Amino acid sequence: MERRNQKSAVSEPQGHAGNPCIMVVFGASGDLAKRKLIPALYNLAREQLMPKEFAVVGFARRGMSHEAFREKISHDIKEFATSPVDPDLWNWFVQRLYYLPGDVQDANAYQKLQSLLVEVDKERGTHGNYLYYLATEPDFFSQIIQQLSSAGLTREENNCWRRVIIEKPFGHDIESARALNREIKEVLKESQIYRIDHYLGKETVQNIMVFRFANGIFEPIWNRRYIDHVQITVAEDLGVGQRGGFYDKAGALRDMVPNHMFQLVTLTAMEPPISFEADAVRDEQVKILRAIQTLSPEEVLQYTVRGQYGEGIIGGKRVPAYRSESNVPPDSITETFVAMKLYIDNWRWANVPFYLRTGKRLPCRYRGRYSIQRAPFVLFRKTNIEQLKPNLLVLHIQPDEGISLNFGAKVPGPLVRLGTVDMEFRYKDYFGSIPSTGYERLLYDCMLGDATLFQRNDMIETGWSVVSPIQDVWKALPHRKFPNYAAGTWGPHEADDLMAKDGREWKKCQ
Ligand code: BG6
């Protein structure tokens, strides 16, 4: 396919500004707020999708005035904005930032919050709508919600709404996720709860649905008759950075699989929903999660692989082993890599393996491939071609977002020789690069009350129930040979063996 900078027939934006509201960010002095949330809100303002009647109230322990908070955020945005900051727009935006110092465990702080919200609401005309974003340590989620409720701040009356966005991780296993769901549902209706998974904010992840359901040519082959296997790689070249303390308790399995990886699996495998209404989409996603075959302890040993990185070289630089990262114990047995094979027990996918792998300190960032069956070899039997390759459909989620399909073609010349060629689509060639943090769409949807891209309680619990048997076996049998892959490589060799046993291989980055 010819590659050129080309404008596609893009339909006009149909969006209108989100509903008036105050967004209260718990954990406002943390990383998420400065790296993602504020830049995302600014991007919404730039796209004119931010309501004019809007304000942010930052809540965190550190003592700060509104003015000091505005200065801090104005300083941070220089580093984390995804596009040049327009001074006039920023000035408009920054006037709508407020700050309240407080301890999330202190009931008095919520009384103060209540008074501030009333004041800001009057000043900015936000119609009494409050959106709470919980970007704190997960241990505080339940408590914050209970406290908000006791202070009357979750009550929806006189046509105003109160919504809560809860960051991941939502629990650390099936029991804790159930307990958290139970606790928050004592005081909130499901329609007020927005469990966020930022993978659903990524354009290319959302595009999986468009790719499948807005095109006639792929859906007929999207099943066990034509797809040989699906492989999904979420690789990161970074290590754990400053998050060692959190990560060491979580590990790659909990950090990535029941949430981000399973979003990719469900969007790939689900049946067409009857509409794009939140529950219609989520019903189909949860059916897939329920259909994933639970692994027996023997299967866990056979079909899953864990790894931890030792020191190695990435991009020509020597990087330390996981056990030498800050806040990681020197004898840590936490995995930084996981690979597994899963089956989805339904009519469409019976016997099609889904191979998943994710890890830190891998050679590059790279995502999702679908391998489509080989054609019958019969026609080429008398030629020097030994084997036909399967066609490969690749969805690149990041970076270089795009889609490619490769297939065999005759290499010009008197002999019959086959080469593999690519049809490639790159987002940036068609749509330019759209500066985004991945949180814009999610915040915007929440302001409009659209929960399609948020997780429902049954999705979270079913996701955990799939990984539980793996957690149990891994806990009972700690790995004795960590570290077992060098930083800058594709994980332990067992991950390659997992594929090789089935006569397949992981596709590496080009
Ligand atoms: C987070 C995980 O949810 O997602 C991190 O906790 C991971 O460990 C991150 O690095 C990956 O997100 P992204 O958007 O950089 O692919």
Coordinates of C-alpha atoms and ligand atoms in Angstrom, one line a residue:
M1 CA 0.0 0.0 0.0
E2 CA 1.3 3.4 -0.9
R3 CA 2.3 5.3 2.2
R4 CA 1.9 9.0 2.1
N5 CA 0.8 11.9 4.3
Q6 CA -2.7 11.9 3.6
K7 CA -5.9 13.3 5.1
S8 CA -8.6 10.7 5.4
A9 CA -12.2 11.6 5.2
V10 CA -12.5 12.5 8.8
S11 CA -16.0 13.1 10.0
E12 CA -16.5 16.4 11.8
P13 CA -16.2 16.3 15.6
Q14 CA -19.5 15.6 17.1
G15 CA -18.5 16.3 20.7
H16 CA -19.9 19.0 22.9
A17 CA -18.3 20.3 26.1
G18 CA -18.6 18.0 29.1
N19 CA -21.2 18.8 31.8
P20 CA -20.4 21.6 34.3
C21 CA -18.7 20.2 37.4
I22 CA -15.9 20.4 40.0
M23 CA -13.3 17.7 39.8
V24 CA -11.8 16.9 43.2
V25 CA -8.5 15.2 42.9
F26 CA -7.5 13.2 46.0
G27 CA -3.7 12.7 45.8
A28 CA -3.3 16.1 44.0
S29 CA 0.4 16.5 44.8
G30 CA 1.2 13.1 43.3
D31 CA 2.7 11.9 40.0
L32 CA -0.6 11.0 38.3
A33 CA -2.1 14.4 38.8
K34 CA 0.9 16.3 37.3
R35 CA 1.9 13.9 34.6
K36 CA -1.6 12.9 33.3
L37 CA -4.7 14.4 34.8
I38 CA -3.8 18.1 34.6
P39 CA -2.3 17.8 31.1
A40 CA -5.4 15.8 30.0
L41 CA -7.7 18.5 31.4
Y42 CA -5.7 21.2 29.6
N43 CA -6.0 19.2 26.3
L44 CA -9.8 19.0 26.8
A45 CA -9.9 22.8 27.3
R46 CA -7.8 23.2 24.1
E47 CA -10.2 21.0 22.2
Q48 CA -13.1 23.1 23.6
L49 CA -14.5 20.0 25.3
M50 CA -14.1 21.4 28.7
P51 CA -17.2 23.0 30.2
K52 CA -16.9 26.7 30.8
E53 CA -18.3 26.1 34.2
F54 CA -15.5 24.0 35.6
A55 CA -13.0 23.9 38.4
V56 CA -10.5 21.5 40.0
V57 CA -10.0 21.2 43.7
G58 CA -6.7 19.5 44.6
F59 CA -6.7 17.6 47.9
A60 CA -3.5 16.4 49.5
R61 CA -1.6 16.4 52.7
R62 CA 0.9 19.0 51.8
G63 CA 0.1 22.5 53.1
M64 CA -0.4 24.9 50.2
S65 CA -2.5 27.9 49.3
H66 CA -4.7 28.0 46.2
E67 CA -2.1 30.4 44.7
A68 CA 0.9 28.1 45.6
F69 CA -1.0 25.2 44.0
R70 CA -1.6 27.2 40.8
E71 CA 2.1 28.1 40.7
K72 CA 3.1 24.5 41.2
I73 CA 0.8 23.2 38.5
S74 CA 1.9 26.0 36.1
H75 CA 5.5 24.9 36.7
D76 CA 4.7 21.2 36.2
I77 CA 2.7 21.7 33.0
K78 CA 5.8 23.0 31.3
E79 CA 7.3 19.6 31.6
F80 CA 4.2 17.4 31.1
A81 CA 2.0 19.2 28.6
T82 CA 1.7 17.1 25.4
S83 CA 1.6 20.2 23.2
P84 CA 2.7 23.8 23.5
V85 CA 0.8 25.7 26.2
D86 CA -1.2 28.7 25.0
P87 CA -0.7 31.5 27.7
D88 CA -4.3 32.8 27.4
L89 CA -5.9 29.5 27.7
W90 CA -3.6 28.5 30.5
N91 CA -4.5 31.6 32.3
W92 CA -8.2 30.8 32.0
F93 CA -7.5 27.3 33.1
V94 CA -5.3 28.0 36.1
Q95 CA -7.9 30.4 37.6
R96 CA -10.1 27.4 38.0
L97 CA -7.7 25.5 40.2
Y98 CA -8.2 25.4 44.0
Y99 CA -6.5 23.5 46.7
L100 CA -7.4 22.1 50.1
P101 CA -4.7 20.6 52.4
G102 CA -6.0 17.7 54.5
D103 CA -5.6 14.1 55.6
V104 CA -8.0 11.7 53.9
Q105 CA -8.5 9.9 57.2
D106 CA -9.7 13.0 59.0
A107 CA -13.5 13.6 59.1
N108 CA -13.0 17.3 59.6
A109 CA -11.2 17.6 56.3
Y110 CA -14.4 16.5 54.5
Q111 CA -16.4 19.2 56.3
K112 CA -13.8 21.8 55.0
L113 CA -14.1 20.2 51.6
Q114 CA -17.8 20.5 51.7
S115 CA -17.6 24.3 52.4
L116 CA -15.0 24.8 49.8
L117 CA -17.1 23.0 47.2
V118 CA -20.1 25.2 48.0
E119 CA -18.0 28.3 47.6
V120 CA -16.4 27.2 44.3
D121 CA -19.7 26.0 43.0
K122 CA -21.1 29.5 43.5
E123 CA -18.1 31.2 42.0
R124 CA -17.9 28.9 38.9
G125 CA -21.5 28.0 38.4
T126 CA -20.8 24.2 38.4
H127 CA -24.4 23.2 39.1
G128 CA -23.4 21.2 42.2
N129 CA -21.9 18.4 40.1
Y130 CA -18.9 16.8 41.7
L131 CA -16.4 14.3 40.2
Y132 CA -14.0 12.8 42.7
Y133 CA -10.8 11.3 41.3
L134 CA -9.1 8.9 43.7
A135 CA -5.4 9.1 42.8
T136 CA -4.2 8.1 46.3
E137 CA -2.7 4.9 47.7
P138 CA -5.3 2.1 47.0
D139 CA -5.6 1.4 50.8
F140 CA -7.5 4.7 51.1
F141 CA -10.1 4.2 48.4
S142 CA -12.8 2.7 50.6
Q143 CA -12.2 5.1 53.4
I144 CA -12.4 8.2 51.2
I145 CA -15.7 7.1 49.7
Q146 CA -17.1 6.3 53.2
Q147 CA -16.0 9.7 54.4
L148 CA -17.4 11.5 51.4
S149 CA -20.7 9.8 52.0
S150 CA -20.8 10.6 55.7
A151 CA -20.2 14.3 54.8
G152 CA -23.2 14.1 52.4
L153 CA -20.9 14.7 49.4
T154 CA -22.1 11.7 47.4
R155 CA -25.8 12.4 47.6
E156 CA -27.4 13.1 44.3
E157 CA -30.3 15.4 44.6
N158 CA -31.8 18.4 42.8
N159 CA -30.6 17.1 39.5
C160 CA -26.9 17.2 40.4
W161 CA -24.6 14.2 40.0
R162 CA -21.8 12.9 42.1
R163 CA -19.3 10.4 40.5
V164 CA -16.2 8.7 41.7
I165 CA -13.3 7.6 39.5
I166 CA -11.2 4.9 41.2
E167 CA -7.7 4.3 39.9
K168 CA -6.2 0.9 39.6
P169 CA -5.3 -1.4 41.3
F170 CA -8.8 -2.3 42.3
G171 CA -8.0 -4.8 45.0
H172 CA -5.0 -7.1 44.9
D173 CA -6.8 -10.4 44.5
I174 CA -10.4 -11.7 44.2
E175 CA -11.3 -11.4 47.9
S176 CA -10.0 -7.8 48.3
A177 CA -11.7 -6.7 45.0
R178 CA -15.0 -8.2 46.3
A179 CA -14.6 -6.5 49.6
L180 CA -13.8 -3.1 48.0
N181 CA -16.8 -3.5 45.7
R182 CA -19.0 -4.4 48.7
E183 CA -17.8 -1.5 50.8
I184 CA -18.2 1.2 48.1
K185 CA -21.5 -0.1 47.0
E186 CA -22.9 0.4 50.5
V187 CA -22.8 4.1 49.8
L188 CA -22.7 4.5 46.1
K189 CA -24.9 3.3 43.2
E190 CA -23.1 1.4 40.5
S191 CA -23.9 4.4 38.1
Q192 CA -21.8 6.6 40.3
I193 CA -18.7 4.4 40.2
Y194 CA -16.1 4.7 37.4
R195 CA -13.3 2.2 37.7
I196 CA -10.7 3.4 35.4
D197 CA -8.2 1.5 33.3
H198 CA -6.2 3.9 31.3
Y199 CA -5.6 1.4 28.5
L200 CA -9.2 2.1 27.4
G201 CA -8.2 5.7 26.9
K202 CA -5.7 4.8 24.3
E203 CA -6.9 5.6 20.8
T204 CA -5.6 2.3 19.4
V205 CA -7.3 0.3 22.0
Q206 CA -10.6 2.0 21.3
N207 CA -9.9 1.4 17.6
I208 CA -10.0 -2.4 18.1
M209 CA -13.8 -2.1 18.2
V210 CA -13.9 0.2 15.2
F211 CA -11.5 -2.0 13.3
R212 CA -13.6 -5.0 14.0
F213 CA -17.2 -3.7 13.8
A214 CA -17.0 -0.8 11.4
N215 CA -15.3 -2.9 8.6
G216 CA -17.0 -5.7 6.8
I217 CA -13.8 -7.5 5.7
F218 CA -12.3 -8.7 9.0
E219 CA -15.3 -9.9 11.0
P220 CA -16.0 -13.0 8.8
I221 CA -12.5 -14.3 9.5
W222 CA -12.4 -13.3 13.1
N223 CA -12.9 -16.8 14.6
R224 CA -11.4 -20.2 15.1
R225 CA -11.7 -21.2 11.5
Y226 CA -9.3 -18.6 10.3
I227 CA -7.3 -17.3 13.2
D228 CA -4.5 -19.6 14.2
H229 CA -3.6 -17.9 17.4
V230 CA -3.6 -14.4 19.0
Q231 CA -0.5 -13.0 20.7
I232 CA -0.6 -9.9 22.8
T233 CA 2.7 -8.4 24.0
V234 CA 2.8 -5.4 26.3
A235 CA 6.5 -4.7 26.5
E236 CA 8.2 -1.9 28.4
D237 CA 11.8 -1.0 28.1
L238 CA 11.6 1.0 31.4
G239 CA 12.3 -0.6 34.7
V240 CA 10.3 0.1 37.9
G241 CA 11.9 3.6 38.4
Q242 CA 10.8 5.2 41.7
R243 CA 7.8 2.8 42.0
G244 CA 9.8 -0.1 43.5
G245 CA 7.8 0.0 46.8
F246 CA 4.4 -0.4 45.1
Y247 CA 5.6 -2.7 42.4
D248 CA 7.3 -5.1 44.7
K249 CA 4.0 -5.8 46.3
A250 CA 2.2 -6.1 43.0
G251 CA 4.4 -7.8 40.4
A252 CA 3.8 -8.0 36.7
L253 CA 0.8 -10.4 37.0
R254 CA -1.3 -8.2 39.1
D255 CA 0.0 -4.9 37.7
M256 CA -0.9 -5.7 34.1
V257 CA -2.9 -8.8 33.5
P258 CA -6.3 -8.7 35.1
N259 CA -6.7 -5.1 33.9
H260 CA -4.7 -3.8 30.8
M261 CA -4.0 -7.2 29.2
F262 CA -7.6 -8.4 29.8
Q263 CA -9.0 -5.2 28.2
L264 CA -7.0 -6.1 25.1
V265 CA -8.2 -9.7 25.2
T266 CA -11.9 -8.8 25.7
L267 CA -12.0 -6.2 23.0
T268 CA -10.3 -8.6 20.6
A269 CA -12.5 -11.6 21.4
M270 CA -15.9 -10.2 22.3
E271 CA -19.0 -10.6 20.2
P272 CA -20.5 -7.5 18.6
P273 CA -22.5 -5.6 21.3
I274 CA -26.1 -4.8 20.4
S275 CA -25.2 -1.1 20.8
F276 CA -22.4 1.1 22.2
E277 CA -24.3 1.7 25.4
A278 CA -22.1 1.1 28.4
D279 CA -23.8 -2.0 29.6
A280 CA -24.1 -3.6 26.2
V281 CA -20.4 -3.4 25.6
R282 CA -19.5 -4.4 29.1
D283 CA -21.9 -7.4 29.0
E284 CA -20.0 -8.7 26.0
Q285 CA -16.6 -8.1 27.6
V286 CA -17.5 -9.9 30.8
K287 CA -18.8 -12.9 28.8
I288 CA -15.3 -13.3 27.4
L289 CA -13.7 -13.1 30.9
R290 CA -16.1 -15.7 32.1
A291 CA -15.3 -18.0 29.2
I292 CA -11.5 -17.9 29.8
Q293 CA -10.6 -21.4 30.9
T294 CA -9.5 -21.4 34.5
L295 CA -6.1 -23.0 34.9
S296 CA -5.6 -26.1 37.1
P297 CA -2.4 -26.1 39.3
E298 CA -0.7 -28.4 36.7
E299 CA -1.8 -26.1 33.9
V300 CA -0.4 -23.1 35.7
L301 CA 3.0 -24.8 35.8
Q302 CA 2.7 -25.7 32.1
Y303 CA 1.1 -22.6 30.6
T304 CA 2.5 -19.7 32.6
V305 CA 6.0 -18.3 32.9
R306 CA 7.4 -15.7 35.3
G307 CA 10.6 -13.8 35.2
Q308 CA 12.6 -11.1 36.9
Y309 CA 15.2 -9.0 35.2
G310 CA 18.8 -9.0 36.1
E311 CA 21.2 -6.2 35.0
G312 CA 21.6 -5.8 31.3
I313 CA 21.9 -3.3 28.5
I314 CA 19.1 -1.2 27.0
G315 CA 19.7 1.3 24.3
G316 CA 23.5 0.9 24.7
K317 CA 23.3 1.7 28.4
R318 CA 23.9 -0.6 31.3
V319 CA 20.9 -0.8 33.6
P320 CA 20.6 -2.3 37.1
A321 CA 18.9 -5.5 38.1
Y322 CA 15.4 -5.3 39.6
R323 CA 16.8 -6.3 43.0
S324 CA 19.0 -3.2 42.9
E325 CA 16.2 -0.8 42.1
S326 CA 15.3 1.6 44.9
N327 CA 12.8 0.3 47.5
V328 CA 13.1 -3.3 46.2
P329 CA 14.5 -5.9 48.7
P330 CA 17.8 -7.4 47.5
D331 CA 16.2 -10.9 47.7
S332 CA 12.9 -10.0 46.1
I333 CA 11.0 -12.8 44.5
T334 CA 8.5 -10.5 42.7
E335 CA 8.1 -11.2 39.0
T336 CA 8.7 -8.4 36.4
F337 CA 7.7 -10.6 33.5
V338 CA 4.8 -12.9 32.8
A339 CA 3.8 -14.9 29.8
M340 CA 0.8 -17.3 29.6
K341 CA -1.4 -19.2 27.3
L342 CA -5.1 -19.0 27.7
Y343 CA -8.1 -20.5 26.0
I344 CA -11.5 -18.9 25.6
D345 CA -14.2 -21.6 25.8
N346 CA -16.8 -20.3 23.4
W347 CA -18.0 -21.1 20.0
R348 CA -15.9 -18.4 18.2
W349 CA -12.6 -19.1 19.9
A350 CA -12.6 -22.8 21.0
N351 CA -9.0 -24.2 20.6
V352 CA -7.5 -20.9 19.5
P353 CA -4.6 -20.1 22.0
F354 CA -4.2 -16.6 23.2
Y355 CA -0.6 -16.0 24.2
L356 CA 0.0 -13.0 26.5
R357 CA 3.3 -11.6 27.7
T358 CA 4.2 -8.5 29.5
G359 CA 7.3 -7.3 31.2
K360 CA 9.6 -4.5 32.3
R361 CA 13.1 -3.9 30.8
L362 CA 12.3 -5.7 27.5
P363 CA 14.0 -4.4 24.4
C364 CA 11.2 -2.1 23.2
R365 CA 7.5 -1.1 23.5
Y366 CA 5.3 -3.2 21.3
R367 CA 1.8 -4.7 21.2
G368 CA -0.9 -7.2 19.8
R369 CA -0.7 -9.6 16.9
Y370 CA -3.2 -11.9 15.3
S371 CA -1.9 -14.7 13.2
I372 CA -4.2 -15.9 10.5
Q373 CA -4.1 -19.5 9.3
R374 CA -1.7 -20.7 6.6
A375 CA -3.2 -21.3 3.2
P376 CA -3.1 -24.9 1.9
F377 CA 0.4 -25.7 0.6
V378 CA -0.8 -28.0 -2.2
L379 CA -0.3 -25.5 -5.1
F380 CA 3.3 -24.9 -4.2
R381 CA 4.3 -28.5 -3.6
K382 CA 6.5 -28.7 -6.7
T383 CA 8.3 -25.4 -6.0
N384 CA 11.3 -24.8 -3.7
I385 CA 9.0 -23.2 -1.1
E386 CA 9.2 -25.3 2.1
Q387 CA 6.4 -23.8 4.0
L388 CA 3.8 -21.1 3.6
K389 CA 3.8 -18.5 6.3
P390 CA 0.6 -17.6 8.0
N391 CA -0.7 -14.1 7.3
L392 CA -0.1 -11.8 10.2
L393 CA -2.3 -9.0 11.2
V394 CA -0.6 -6.6 13.7
L395 CA -2.3 -3.9 15.7
H396 CA 0.4 -1.6 17.0
I397 CA -0.9 0.0 20.2
Q398 CA 2.1 2.1 21.0
P399 CA 4.4 3.7 19.9
D400 CA 3.9 4.1 16.1
E401 CA 0.2 3.4 16.4
G402 CA -1.1 1.6 13.4
I403 CA -2.2 -1.6 11.8
S404 CA -0.3 -3.9 9.4
L405 CA -1.2 -7.0 7.5
N406 CA 1.4 -9.1 5.9
F407 CA 1.0 -11.7 3.3
G408 CA 3.0 -13.7 0.8
A409 CA 3.9 -12.3 -2.7
K410 CA 5.9 -13.6 -5.6
V411 CA 9.4 -12.3 -5.7
P412 CA 9.9 -11.2 -9.3
G413 CA 12.1 -13.6 -11.4
P414 CA 11.9 -16.8 -13.3
L415 CA 11.7 -19.0 -10.2
V416 CA 8.7 -19.2 -8.0
R417 CA 9.8 -17.6 -4.8
L418 CA 7.7 -16.1 -2.1
G419 CA 8.4 -13.0 -0.1
T420 CA 6.5 -11.5 2.8
V421 CA 5.2 -8.0 2.2
D422 CA 3.4 -5.6 4.5
M423 CA 0.3 -3.4 4.0
E424 CA 0.7 -0.7 6.6
F425 CA -1.4 1.9 8.1
R426 CA 0.1 4.4 10.5
Y427 CA -2.2 6.7 12.4
K428 CA 0.2 9.7 12.1
D429 CA 0.3 9.4 8.3
Y430 CA -3.5 9.9 8.1
F431 CA -4.5 11.8 11.2
G432 CA -1.3 13.6 12.2
S433 CA -0.2 13.1 15.8
I434 CA -2.8 14.0 18.3
P435 CA -1.2 15.1 21.5
S436 CA -2.8 13.0 24.2
T437 CA -2.1 11.6 27.7
G438 CA -4.7 8.8 27.3
Y439 CA -6.9 10.2 30.0
E440 CA -8.8 12.9 28.0
R441 CA -11.5 10.7 26.7
L442 CA -12.0 9.0 30.0
L443 CA -12.4 12.2 31.9
Y444 CA -14.6 13.6 29.3
D445 CA -16.8 10.5 29.3
C446 CA -17.1 10.6 33.0
M447 CA -18.3 14.3 32.8
L448 CA -21.0 13.2 30.4
G449 CA -21.9 10.1 32.5
D450 CA -20.8 7.6 29.9
A451 CA -19.3 4.6 31.6
T452 CA -18.6 2.5 28.5
L453 CA -14.9 2.7 28.8
F454 CA -14.9 2.0 32.6
Q455 CA -15.0 -1.3 34.3
R456 CA -18.0 -2.7 35.9
N457 CA -17.7 -4.6 39.2
D458 CA -18.3 -8.0 37.6
M459 CA -15.5 -7.3 35.0
I460 CA -13.1 -6.6 37.8
E461 CA -14.1 -9.6 39.9
T462 CA -14.1 -12.0 36.9
G463 CA -10.7 -10.7 35.8
W464 CA -9.3 -11.4 39.3
S465 CA -10.9 -14.9 39.4
V466 CA -8.9 -15.8 36.2
V467 CA -5.6 -14.8 37.7
S468 CA -6.3 -16.2 41.2
P469 CA -5.2 -19.8 40.5
I470 CA -2.0 -18.5 39.0
Q471 CA -1.4 -16.3 42.1
D472 CA -2.0 -19.3 44.4
V473 CA 0.4 -21.6 42.6
W474 CA 3.1 -19.0 42.3
K475 CA 2.8 -18.1 46.0
A476 CA 3.0 -21.8 47.0
L477 CA 6.0 -22.3 44.8
P478 CA 8.2 -19.2 44.9
H479 CA 10.6 -19.1 41.9
R480 CA 14.1 -20.1 43.0
K481 CA 16.1 -18.8 40.1
F482 CA 15.4 -15.1 39.9
P483 CA 16.7 -13.1 38.2
N484 CA 16.2 -15.2 35.1
Y485 CA 16.4 -12.8 32.2
A486 CA 18.8 -10.0 31.5
A487 CA 17.4 -6.5 31.1
G488 CA 17.2 -5.7 27.4
T489 CA 16.1 -9.3 26.4
W490 CA 12.7 -10.8 25.7
G491 CA 12.3 -12.5 29.1
P492 CA 13.2 -16.0 30.2
H493 CA 13.7 -18.7 27.6
E494 CA 10.7 -20.6 29.0
A495 CA 8.5 -17.9 27.4
D496 CA 9.9 -18.8 24.0
D497 CA 9.5 -22.5 24.8
L498 CA 5.8 -21.9 25.6
M499 CA 5.3 -20.9 22.0
A500 CA 7.8 -23.3 20.5
K501 CA 6.1 -26.3 22.0
D502 CA 3.1 -25.4 19.9
G503 CA 5.2 -24.8 16.8
R504 CA 4.8 -21.0 17.0
E505 CA 6.9 -18.1 18.0
W506 CA 6.6 -14.6 19.5
K507 CA 7.1 -11.9 16.9
K508 CA 9.9 -9.5 17.8
C509 CA 10.0 -5.8 17.2
Q510 CA 11.5 -4.9 13.9
Ligands
BG6_1 C1 0.3 1.1 34.8 C2 1.2 0.1 35.4 O1 -1.0 0.8 35.1 O2 0.5 1.0 33.4 C3 2.7 0.4 35.1 O3 1.0 0.2 36.9 C4 2.9 0.4 33.6 O4 3.6 -0.5 35.7 C5 1.8 1.3 32.9 O5 4.2 0.9 33.3 C6 1.9 1.2 31.4 O6 1.1 2.2 30.9 P1 1.5 2.8 29.5 O7 0.3 3.7 29.2 O8 2.8 3.5 29.6 O9 1.5 1.7 28.5

